GROMACS .gro file of C-alpha atoms in nm:
model
  170
    1UNK     CA    1   5.377  -8.668  -6.634
    2UNK     CA    2   5.708  -8.534  -6.519
    3UNK     CA    3   5.833  -8.185  -6.538
    4UNK     CA    4   6.179  -8.092  -6.675
    5UNK     CA    5   6.435  -8.049  -6.390
    6UNK     CA    6   6.610  -7.716  -6.348
    7UNK     CA    7   6.864  -7.576  -6.094
    8UNK     CA    8   6.596  -7.403  -5.888
    9UNK     CA    9   6.370  -7.710  -5.865
   10UNK     CA   10   6.654  -7.923  -5.739
   11UNK     CA   11   6.779  -7.678  -5.459
   12UNK     CA   12   6.781  -7.944  -5.225
   13UNK     CA   13   7.058  -8.145  -5.415
   14UNK     CA   14   7.258  -7.824  -5.431
   15UNK     CA   15   7.223  -7.745  -5.060
   16UNK     CA   16   7.313  -8.104  -4.948
   17UNK     CA   17   7.546  -8.307  -5.178
   18UNK     CA   18   7.455  -8.640  -4.981
   19UNK     CA   19   7.107  -8.599  -5.041
   20UNK     CA   20   6.949  -8.873  -5.273
   21UNK     CA   21   6.864  -8.664  -5.576
   22UNK     CA   22   6.605  -8.885  -5.655
   23UNK     CA   23   6.414  -8.820  -5.311
   24UNK     CA   24   6.490  -8.483  -5.333
   25UNK     CA   25   6.312  -8.422  -5.654
   26UNK     CA   26   6.029  -8.596  -5.538
   27UNK     CA   27   5.981  -8.371  -5.209
   28UNK     CA   28   6.021  -8.061  -5.452
   29UNK     CA   29   5.747  -8.213  -5.661
   30UNK     CA   30   5.534  -8.257  -5.372
   31UNK     CA   31   5.601  -7.902  -5.213
   32UNK     CA   32   5.542  -7.764  -5.569
   33UNK     CA   33   5.209  -7.937  -5.609
   34UNK     CA   34   5.062  -7.848  -5.291
   35UNK     CA   35   5.171  -7.481  -5.301
   36UNK     CA   36   5.011  -7.452  -5.699
   37UNK     CA   37   4.700  -7.627  -5.563
   38UNK     CA   38   4.664  -7.391  -5.248
   39UNK     CA   39   4.723  -7.113  -5.480
   40UNK     CA   40   4.470  -7.205  -5.733
   41UNK     CA   41   4.207  -7.279  -5.441
   42UNK     CA   42   4.297  -6.934  -5.289
   43UNK     CA   43   4.248  -6.749  -5.624
   44UNK     CA   44   3.932  -6.916  -5.688
   45UNK     CA   45   3.785  -6.860  -5.341
   46UNK     CA   46   3.880  -6.496  -5.375
   47UNK     CA   47   3.716  -6.480  -5.705
   48UNK     CA   48   3.394  -6.683  -5.638
   49UNK     CA   49   3.314  -6.602  -5.268
   50UNK     CA   50   3.528  -6.300  -5.178
   51UNK     CA   51   3.721  -6.470  -4.906
   52UNK     CA   52   4.088  -6.630  -4.883
   53UNK     CA   53   4.100  -6.998  -4.885
   54UNK     CA   54   4.179  -7.009  -4.540
   55UNK     CA   55   3.881  -6.827  -4.439
   56UNK     CA   56   3.696  -7.042  -4.691
   57UNK     CA   57   3.776  -7.360  -4.469
   58UNK     CA   58   3.626  -7.202  -4.184
   59UNK     CA   59   3.302  -7.175  -4.377
   60UNK     CA   60   3.308  -7.507  -4.489
   61UNK     CA   61   3.333  -7.665  -4.144
   62UNK     CA   62   3.053  -7.444  -4.031
   63UNK     CA   63   2.842  -7.555  -4.325
   64UNK     CA   64   2.900  -7.914  -4.226
   65UNK     CA   65   2.835  -7.886  -3.846
   66UNK     CA   66   2.528  -7.898  -3.685
   67UNK     CA   67   2.292  -7.590  -3.683
   68UNK     CA   68   2.592  -7.459  -3.894
   69UNK     CA   69   2.751  -7.382  -3.556
   70UNK     CA   70   3.076  -7.442  -3.404
   71UNK     CA   71   3.276  -7.319  -3.119
   72UNK     CA   72   3.605  -7.099  -3.174
   73UNK     CA   73   3.812  -7.321  -2.993
   74UNK     CA   74   3.679  -7.624  -3.173
   75UNK     CA   75   3.757  -7.436  -3.523
   76UNK     CA   76   4.114  -7.342  -3.414
   77UNK     CA   77   4.205  -7.720  -3.310
   78UNK     CA   78   4.061  -7.856  -3.641
   79UNK     CA   79   4.248  -7.587  -3.834
   80UNK     CA   80   4.552  -7.581  -3.628
   81UNK     CA   81   4.528  -7.202  -3.587
   82UNK     CA   82   4.596  -7.000  -3.278
   83UNK     CA   83   4.309  -6.857  -3.068
   84UNK     CA   84   4.377  -6.513  -3.204
   85UNK     CA   85   4.417  -6.651  -3.592
   86UNK     CA   86   4.072  -6.770  -3.556
   87UNK     CA   87   3.939  -6.472  -3.376
   88UNK     CA   88   4.083  -6.230  -3.657
   89UNK     CA   89   3.947  -6.464  -3.927
   90UNK     CA   90   3.564  -6.496  -3.756
   91UNK     CA   91   3.571  -6.111  -3.713
   92UNK     CA   92   3.668  -6.057  -4.094
   93UNK     CA   93   3.412  -6.346  -4.216
   94UNK     CA   94   3.149  -6.125  -3.954
   95UNK     CA   95   3.219  -5.799  -4.128
   96UNK     CA   96   3.137  -5.966  -4.456
   97UNK     CA   97   2.804  -6.097  -4.300
   98UNK     CA   98   2.900  -6.467  -4.357
   99UNK     CA   99   2.932  -6.573  -3.984
  100UNK     CA  100   2.784  -6.425  -3.670
  101UNK     CA  101   2.946  -6.462  -3.334
  102UNK     CA  102   2.768  -6.562  -3.024
  103UNK     CA  103   2.853  -6.653  -2.650
  104UNK     CA  104   2.843  -7.029  -2.617
  105UNK     CA  105   2.561  -7.198  -2.426
  106UNK     CA  106   2.646  -7.312  -2.089
  107UNK     CA  107   2.785  -7.021  -1.920
  108UNK     CA  108   3.137  -7.044  -2.030
  109UNK     CA  109   3.366  -6.762  -2.130
  110UNK     CA  110   3.348  -6.888  -2.493
  111UNK     CA  111   3.208  -6.822  -2.832
  112UNK     CA  112   3.026  -6.971  -3.099
  113UNK     CA  113   3.076  -6.906  -3.488
  114UNK     CA  114   2.740  -6.949  -3.694
  115UNK     CA  115   2.740  -6.955  -4.053
  116UNK     CA  116   2.468  -6.709  -4.193
  117UNK     CA  117   2.221  -6.754  -4.498
  118UNK     CA  118   2.490  -6.549  -4.703
  119UNK     CA  119   2.775  -6.751  -4.596
  120UNK     CA  120   2.582  -7.082  -4.680
  121UNK     CA  121   2.533  -6.925  -5.050
  122UNK     CA  122   2.899  -6.850  -5.064
  123UNK     CA  123   3.004  -7.227  -4.975
  124UNK     CA  124   2.765  -7.363  -5.216
  125UNK     CA  125   2.902  -7.106  -5.499
  126UNK     CA  126   3.275  -7.182  -5.425
  127UNK     CA  127   3.228  -7.545  -5.390
  128UNK     CA  128   3.043  -7.573  -5.723
  129UNK     CA  129   3.314  -7.365  -5.881
  130UNK     CA  130   3.592  -7.564  -5.737
  131UNK     CA  131   3.454  -7.880  -5.850
  132UNK     CA  132   3.407  -7.777  -6.187
  133UNK     CA  133   3.723  -7.584  -6.253
  134UNK     CA  134   3.979  -7.744  -6.026
  135UNK     CA  135   3.888  -8.073  -5.852
  136UNK     CA  136   3.722  -8.254  -6.167
  137UNK     CA  137   3.958  -8.162  -6.430
  138UNK     CA  138   4.266  -8.263  -6.177
  139UNK     CA  139   4.089  -8.595  -6.095
  140UNK     CA  140   4.004  -8.659  -6.471
  141UNK     CA  141   4.338  -8.601  -6.570
  142UNK     CA  142   4.466  -8.886  -6.326
  143UNK     CA  143   4.237  -9.114  -6.417
  144UNK     CA  144   4.069  -9.394  -6.183
  145UNK     CA  145   4.379  -9.546  -6.072
  146UNK     CA  146   4.575  -9.223  -6.053
  147UNK     CA  147   4.265  -9.091  -5.828
  148UNK     CA  148   4.279  -9.395  -5.618
  149UNK     CA  149   4.657  -9.388  -5.555
  150UNK     CA  150   4.647  -9.007  -5.477
  151UNK     CA  151   4.375  -9.077  -5.217
  152UNK     CA  152   4.573  -9.339  -5.083
  153UNK     CA  153   4.893  -9.130  -5.054
  154UNK     CA  154   4.700  -8.828  -4.919
  155UNK     CA  155   4.558  -9.050  -4.641
  156UNK     CA  156   4.937  -9.174  -4.551
  157UNK     CA  157   5.066  -8.833  -4.565
  158UNK     CA  158   4.774  -8.704  -4.324
  159UNK     CA  159   4.839  -8.999  -4.086
  160UNK     CA  160   5.218  -8.966  -4.069
  161UNK     CA  161   5.181  -8.569  -4.033
  162UNK     CA  162   4.870  -8.524  -3.819
  163UNK     CA  163   4.789  -8.844  -3.628
  164UNK     CA  164   4.500  -8.932  -3.896
  165UNK     CA  165   4.304  -8.607  -3.877
  166UNK     CA  166   4.113  -8.524  -4.162
  167UNK     CA  167   4.139  -8.161  -4.289
  168UNK     CA  168   3.844  -7.977  -4.389
  169UNK     CA  169   3.687  -8.048  -4.750
  170UNK     CA  170   3.707  -7.758  -4.993
   0.00000   0.00000   0.00000
């Protein structure tokens, strides 16, 4: 399904008249689609979990980790967050009772984040809601072939932008 074009949507073509209009339109569609998806996920994470989607990604990574524990450095590297940003995010999650911070084992000057029981409940609630309200309706609309194509394209984009690293799910 294609959207009607408008002047704002085709901003790239107005800025650079030598740009290929078809490629610019596809690019704008991708940028808009990722923005709308992130906005929907953030709104849903806030509503059902009381956390931003950025913070929810931390909870998902901890939920999947052995003993629900990861080092702050590892979290920052996985999410491409600065050390300061991950520290602030973990502090906010601590204040909500979803994560505890503890010194890492091995005597290093490092810290681990540990998902609490409340944090595990939030992850379960938000993921169920995401699946029901966002993921399943979107993928059902795409159908089997569209879903497979989206998976292939997503993997290629991830590979091009991030050397094949997989982002957290959720």
